[in-house]
Coordinates of C-alpha atoms and ligand atoms in Angstrom, one line a residue:
M12 CA 19.8 6.2 1.9
Y13 CA 19.9 3.9 -1.3
K14 CA 22.4 4.3 -4.1
I15 CA 21.4 4.8 -7.9
I16 CA 23.5 2.4 -9.7
E17 CA 22.2 3.0 -13.2
K18 CA 19.9 5.8 -14.4
K19 CA 19.1 6.1 -18.1
P20 CA 16.2 7.2 -20.5
L21 CA 14.3 4.4 -22.2
T22 CA 12.0 6.7 -24.3
E23 CA 11.3 10.3 -24.3
N24 CA 9.2 10.2 -21.3
T25 CA 10.3 6.9 -19.5
D26 CA 13.4 6.4 -17.4
L27 CA 15.0 3.3 -15.9
M28 CA 16.6 3.3 -12.5
T29 CA 18.5 0.6 -10.8
I30 CA 19.1 0.8 -7.1
A31 CA 21.4 -0.9 -4.7
D32 CA 19.3 -2.9 -2.1
P33 CA 20.8 -6.3 -1.5
M34 CA 17.9 -7.3 0.9
L35 CA 15.1 -6.3 -1.4
A36 CA 16.8 -7.9 -4.4
Q37 CA 17.0 -11.2 -2.4
K38 CA 13.3 -11.2 -1.6
A39 CA 11.7 -9.6 -4.7
Q40 CA 9.5 -11.7 -6.8
P41 CA 7.7 -11.1 -10.0
G42 CA 4.4 -9.0 -9.8
Q43 CA 5.6 -7.1 -6.5
F44 CA 6.2 -3.4 -6.3
I45 CA 8.3 -1.0 -4.2
I46 CA 7.6 2.6 -2.8
I47 CA 10.3 5.0 -3.6
R48 CA 10.8 8.5 -2.0
K49 CA 13.4 10.9 -3.4
D50 CA 13.9 12.8 -0.2
E51 CA 12.0 13.6 3.0
T52 CA 9.8 16.1 1.6
S53 CA 8.9 14.1 -1.6
E54 CA 5.7 12.0 -2.2
R55 CA 5.9 8.2 -2.1
I56 CA 5.6 6.7 -5.4
P57 CA 4.7 3.0 -6.0
L58 CA 6.6 1.5 -8.9
T59 CA 6.5 -2.2 -10.0
I60 CA 9.9 -4.2 -9.8
A61 CA 10.7 -4.5 -13.3
D62 CA 13.8 -6.5 -12.8
F63 CA 16.2 -7.8 -10.0
D64 CA 19.6 -9.1 -9.7
R65 CA 20.0 -11.2 -6.5
Q66 CA 23.8 -11.5 -7.1
A67 CA 24.4 -7.8 -7.8
G68 CA 22.0 -6.9 -5.0
T69 CA 20.1 -4.5 -7.3
V70 CA 16.4 -3.7 -8.3
T71 CA 15.4 -2.0 -11.5
V72 CA 12.2 0.2 -11.7
I73 CA 10.9 1.9 -14.8
F74 CA 8.8 4.9 -14.6
Q75 CA 6.9 7.3 -16.8
K76 CA 7.4 11.0 -16.0
V77 CA 3.7 11.9 -15.6
G78 CA 3.6 14.4 -12.9
V79 CA 5.9 16.4 -10.3
S80 CA 7.1 13.4 -8.3
T81 CA 8.1 11.2 -11.2
R82 CA 9.7 14.3 -13.0
E83 CA 11.6 15.0 -9.7
L84 CA 12.7 11.3 -9.7
G85 CA 13.9 11.6 -13.3
E86 CA 16.3 14.5 -12.3
L87 CA 18.5 12.1 -10.4
Q88 CA 21.6 10.4 -11.8
A89 CA 23.6 7.4 -11.1
G90 CA 25.8 7.9 -8.1
M91 CA 23.2 9.9 -6.2
T92 CA 20.8 8.5 -3.5
V93 CA 17.0 8.2 -2.8
R94 CA 15.8 8.5 0.7
N95 CA 13.4 5.6 0.8
F96 CA 13.1 2.4 -1.2
V97 CA 10.5 0.1 0.6
G98 CA 9.5 -3.3 -0.4
P99 CA 9.0 -5.9 -1.8
L100 CA 5.3 -5.0 -1.4
G101 CA 2.0 -6.7 -2.6
K102 CA 1.5 -10.4 -3.4
P103 CA 3.8 -11.9 -6.0
S104 CA 2.4 -13.4 -9.3
D105 CA 1.2 -17.0 -9.1
I106 CA 3.9 -18.7 -11.2
E107 CA 2.9 -22.2 -12.2
K108 CA 3.0 -24.5 -15.2
Y109 CA -0.4 -23.5 -16.8
G110 CA 0.4 -24.6 -20.5
E111 CA 0.0 -21.9 -23.0
V112 CA -0.4 -18.1 -21.6
V113 CA -0.9 -14.7 -23.3
M114 CA 0.3 -11.6 -21.7
V115 CA -0.8 -8.1 -22.8
A116 CA 1.7 -5.2 -21.9
G117 CA 0.6 -1.6 -22.8
G118 CA 3.0 1.3 -22.7
V119 CA 5.1 1.2 -19.5
G120 CA 3.2 -2.1 -18.8
V121 CA 6.3 -3.9 -20.4
A122 CA 8.1 -3.2 -17.1
P123 CA 5.8 -5.2 -14.8
V124 CA 5.2 -7.8 -17.6
Y125 CA 8.8 -8.7 -18.1
P126 CA 9.6 -10.6 -14.8
I127 CA 6.3 -12.4 -14.8
A128 CA 6.8 -13.4 -18.5
R129 CA 10.3 -14.6 -17.8
A130 CA 9.4 -16.5 -14.7
L131 CA 6.3 -18.1 -16.5
H132 CA 8.5 -19.2 -19.4
E133 CA 11.3 -20.6 -17.0
A134 CA 8.2 -22.5 -15.3
G135 CA 7.8 -24.3 -18.7
N136 CA 4.8 -22.3 -20.2
K137 CA 4.5 -21.2 -23.8
V138 CA 4.3 -17.6 -23.4
T139 CA 3.1 -15.1 -26.1
V140 CA 3.3 -11.4 -25.3
I141 CA 1.3 -8.8 -27.1
V142 CA 2.9 -5.3 -26.7
G143 CA 1.0 -2.1 -27.5
A144 CA 2.3 1.5 -27.7
R145 CA 1.0 4.7 -29.4
N146 CA 4.1 4.6 -31.6
E147 CA 7.5 2.9 -32.3
K148 CA 9.4 5.7 -30.3
L149 CA 7.6 4.7 -27.1
L150 CA 8.6 1.0 -27.3
F151 CA 11.3 -0.1 -24.9
W152 CA 13.0 -3.6 -23.9
E153 CA 11.8 -5.1 -27.1
D154 CA 14.9 -7.4 -27.4
K155 CA 15.0 -8.2 -23.8
L156 CA 11.4 -9.3 -23.6
R157 CA 11.5 -11.1 -26.9
A158 CA 14.5 -13.2 -25.5
A159 CA 12.5 -14.2 -22.4
V160 CA 9.3 -15.5 -24.1
D161 CA 8.2 -17.8 -27.2
E162 CA 6.4 -15.3 -29.3
M163 CA 5.9 -11.5 -29.4
I164 CA 3.3 -9.5 -31.1
I165 CA 3.9 -5.7 -31.4
C166 CA 0.9 -3.2 -32.0
T167 CA 1.1 0.4 -32.5
D168 CA -1.7 2.7 -33.0
D169 CA 0.0 4.6 -36.0
G170 CA 1.3 1.4 -37.5
S171 CA 5.1 2.7 -37.2
K172 CA 5.9 -0.8 -35.9
G173 CA 4.3 -4.2 -36.1
I174 CA 0.7 -4.2 -36.7
K175 CA -1.5 -1.2 -36.8
A176 CA -4.1 -2.2 -34.2
V177 CA -4.9 -1.8 -30.6
V178 CA -3.9 -4.9 -28.4
T179 CA -7.4 -6.4 -28.1
Q180 CA -7.4 -7.3 -31.7
P181 CA -4.5 -9.9 -31.8
L182 CA -5.9 -10.8 -28.2
R183 CA -9.2 -11.8 -29.5
E184 CA -7.6 -13.4 -32.6
I185 CA -5.4 -15.6 -30.3
L186 CA -8.2 -16.6 -28.0
Q187 CA -10.5 -17.5 -31.1
S188 CA -7.7 -19.6 -32.8
R189 CA -6.0 -21.3 -29.8
P190 CA -8.7 -22.8 -27.4
G191 CA -6.0 -24.1 -25.2
I192 CA -5.0 -20.7 -23.8
A193 CA -4.9 -21.3 -20.0
R194 CA -4.6 -17.9 -18.6
V195 CA -4.3 -14.0 -19.7
W196 CA -2.3 -11.3 -18.1
A197 CA -3.2 -7.7 -19.0
I198 CA -1.0 -4.9 -17.6
G199 CA -1.0 -1.2 -18.7
P200 CA -3.4 1.7 -18.6
S201 CA -6.5 1.0 -16.8
I202 CA -8.6 1.6 -19.9
M203 CA -6.7 -0.9 -21.7
M204 CA -7.0 -3.4 -19.0
K205 CA -10.6 -3.0 -18.9
F206 CA -11.1 -3.6 -22.6
C207 CA -8.9 -6.6 -22.4
A208 CA -11.0 -8.0 -19.6
A209 CA -14.1 -7.5 -21.7
V210 CA -12.7 -9.6 -24.5
V211 CA -11.3 -12.4 -22.2
K212 CA -14.7 -12.6 -20.4
E213 CA -16.3 -13.9 -23.9
F214 CA -14.0 -16.8 -23.7
N215 CA -14.2 -17.7 -20.1
V216 CA -10.4 -17.8 -19.7
P217 CA -8.8 -16.8 -16.1
M218 CA -7.2 -13.4 -16.6
L219 CA -5.1 -11.2 -14.2
V220 CA -4.7 -7.4 -14.3
S221 CA -2.3 -5.5 -12.1
L222 CA -4.1 -2.4 -10.7
D223 CA -2.1 0.9 -10.1
S224 CA -4.5 2.6 -7.7
I225 CA -3.4 5.7 -5.9
M226 CA -1.6 4.7 -2.9
V227 CA -0.4 6.4 0.3
D228 CA 1.0 3.9 2.8
G229 CA 1.2 0.8 0.7
T230 CA 0.6 -1.3 3.8
G231 CA -3.3 -1.7 4.0
M232 CA -3.9 0.9 6.7
C233 CA -5.0 4.0 4.9
G234 CA -7.5 2.6 2.6
A235 CA -6.5 5.0 -0.3
C236 CA -6.0 2.2 -2.9
R237 CA -9.4 0.4 -2.2
V238 CA -11.2 -1.2 -5.3
E239 CA -14.0 -3.5 -5.7
V240 CA -13.4 -6.9 -7.0
G241 CA -16.2 -9.6 -7.3
G242 CA -18.4 -7.2 -5.1
E243 CA -15.9 -7.1 -2.4
T244 CA -13.7 -4.1 -1.2
K245 CA -9.9 -5.0 -1.8
F246 CA -6.8 -3.1 -1.1
V247 CA -4.5 -3.2 -4.0
C248 CA -1.4 -2.9 -1.8
V249 CA -1.9 -5.9 0.2
D250 CA -4.5 -7.9 -1.7
G251 CA -3.0 -7.2 -4.9
P252 CA -1.8 -5.6 -7.1
E253 CA -3.0 -8.6 -9.3
F254 CA -6.9 -9.4 -9.5
E255 CA -9.1 -11.3 -11.8
G256 CA -9.7 -8.8 -14.4
T257 CA -13.1 -9.8 -15.3
Q258 CA -14.3 -9.2 -11.6
V259 CA -12.9 -5.7 -11.3
N260 CA -15.4 -2.8 -11.0
W261 CA -13.7 -0.7 -13.6
D262 CA -15.9 2.3 -13.0
I263 CA -14.7 2.8 -9.5
V264 CA -11.0 2.1 -10.6
L265 CA -11.3 4.7 -13.3
S266 CA -13.1 7.3 -11.2
R267 CA -10.9 7.0 -8.2
K268 CA -7.7 7.6 -10.5
K269 CA -9.3 10.9 -11.6
L270 CA -10.0 12.1 -7.9
F271 CA -7.0 14.7 -7.8
V272 CA -6.6 15.7 -11.5
S273 CA -6.9 19.5 -10.5
E274 CA -4.4 19.2 -7.7
E275 CA -1.9 17.2 -9.8
Q276 CA -2.2 19.8 -12.7
E277 CA -1.6 22.7 -10.4
S278 CA 1.5 21.0 -8.7
L279 CA 2.8 20.5 -12.3
R280 CA 2.2 24.1 -13.0
L281 CA 4.1 25.3 -9.9
Y282 CA 6.9 22.9 -10.7
Q283 CA 7.2 24.1 -14.2
N284 CA 7.1 27.7 -13.1
A285 CA 9.9 27.0 -10.7
L286 CA 12.0 25.2 -13.2
H287 CA 11.9 28.4 -15.5
S288 CA 12.7 30.7 -12.7
D289 CA 16.0 30.9 -10.7
H290 CA 14.0 32.5 -7.9
V291 CA 13.2 30.0 -5.0
C292 CA 9.6 30.9 -4.1
H293 CA 9.0 30.1 -0.6
L294 CA 5.3 30.7 -0.8
D295 CA 4.9 28.2 -3.7
Q296 CA 7.0 25.7 -1.7
E297 CA 4.6 26.1 1.3
L298 CA 1.6 25.8 -0.9
K299 CA 2.9 22.8 -2.3
K300 CA 3.6 21.2 1.2
N301 CA 0.0 22.0 2.3
E302 CA -1.4 20.6 -0.8
V303 CA 0.4 17.4 -0.3
E304 CA -1.0 17.1 3.3
Q305 CA -4.4 18.0 2.3
T306 CA -4.4 15.5 -0.6
V307 CA -3.3 12.8 1.8
Q308 CA -6.1 13.6 4.1
R309 CA -8.8 13.5 1.2
V310 CA -7.5 10.3 -0.2
V311 CA -7.8 8.3 3.0
A312 CA -11.2 9.9 3.7
Ligands
FAD421 C1 1.4 -0.9 -7.5 C2 1.7 0.2 -8.4 C3 2.7 0.1 -9.3 C4 3.1 1.1 -10.3 N1 4.0 0.8 -11.1 C5 4.6 1.8 -12.0 C6 5.5 1.4 -12.9 O1 6.2 0.4 -12.9 N2 5.9 2.5 -13.7 C7 5.1 3.7 -13.9 O2 5.6 4.4 -14.6 N3 4.1 3.9 -12.9 C8 3.8 3.0 -12.0 N4 2.7 3.2 -11.1 C9 2.1 4.5 -11.2 C10 3.0 5.6 -10.5 O3 3.0 5.3 -9.1 C11 2.4 6.9 -10.6 O4 2.5 7.4 -12.1 C12 3.1 8.1 -9.8 O5 2.8 7.9 -8.6 C13 2.8 9.5 -10.3 O6 3.2 10.3 -9.5 P1 3.4 12.0 -10.0 O7 3.6 12.9 -8.8 O8 4.6 12.0 -11.0 O9 2.2 12.3 -11.0 P2 0.8 13.0 -10.3 O10 0.6 14.2 -11.3 O11 0.7 13.2 -8.9 O12 -0.3 12.0 -10.9 C14 -0.4 11.5 -12.3 C15 -1.3 10.3 -12.2 O13 -0.6 9.2 -11.5 C16 -1.3 8.6 -10.5 N5 -0.8 8.7 -9.1 C17 -0.6 9.8 -8.5 N6 -0.1 9.7 -7.3 C18 -0.1 8.3 -7.1 C19 0.2 7.4 -6.1 N7 0.6 7.9 -4.9 N8 0.1 6.2 -6.2 C20 -0.3 5.7 -7.3 N9 -0.7 6.4 -8.5 C21 -0.6 7.8 -8.3 C22 -2.7 9.1 -10.7 O14 -3.4 8.3 -11.6 C23 -2.6 10.3 -11.4 O15 -3.6 10.8 -12.2 C24 2.4 2.2 -10.3 C25 1.5 2.4 -9.4 C26 1.0 1.6 -8.4 C27 0.0 1.6 -7.4
FES422 S1 -2.1 2.3 0.1 FE1 -3.3 0.5 0.2 S2 -4.4 0.8 2.1 FE2 -3.0 2.5 2.0

């Protein structure tokens, strides 16, 4: 059991959770992730390590409440426990002195970008971060991220904060006006990473994306998280999560993420029905359990 030290909302749909795990906090590196499970019957949820405090022995994750498992996680409060908190998983980011680097953080992507940006800055790089969100209300950790980097550019779709633009606009402008950019990172929704990769490809600059494929075991055994990079099959959980973005087959990434949309919608419907009813429907619970088992079988097939 792992104790929740802090739990708070950051935006309407995004929560921060800090968990006590001294061993994990000692080993955590920027770019890595954990798998969390609320209780024995819950799904495994992979989440990027957003921050860690080696002295306090804590690890912080930030999650968007998109479906049943993340909503259930959002119901927990400080003082409660989670059943599993496994990690650090995946390969850490390559932190070196590259010179001048640009990082793009889309939506909840601010969470994984923060520890990488901080480490790159500490390694002596000039770090510019472009943060993109649909509107001002969805932004979080603005001051924390600004304090860790050299320059921050905020874009919102509706212009409620920063410039009214999508992130590829300032990314292109920077790559055009600063030929010395040594490396680009883009972390956020797959579609954003795909378009960032297309821009960066024109400038022939190395670029990393952090993929969030559907995972089951997180140890390279089930094959659920497979993607194609440079024509080769890779497993995001052990070969990634970071890959050269211009080499990723984005059609496969996007189509595999949609594999279980109907099951996810049905689970959410059952969950919402249960929330609005005091009656505990054992039939629904059994259906949900079967659905999880069938989904696991299909995802590894
Ligand atoms: C390495 C990695 C790091 C991640 N880091 C973060 C993070 O820091 N913050 C954050 O908000 N989200 C992160 N995610 C995505 C997060 O794991 C999913 O949003 C979550 O599992 C959704 O579960 P759900 O039951 O609430 O939603 P569901 O309704 O089951 O699914 C909603 C969407 O989430 C994705 N998803 C569902 N199940 C999984 C799964 N087992 N593994 C991966 N994706 C899944 C699918 O694209 C799906 O369409 C990360 C994913 C990976 C693989
Ligand atoms: S989740 Fe990567 S191989 Fe199973």
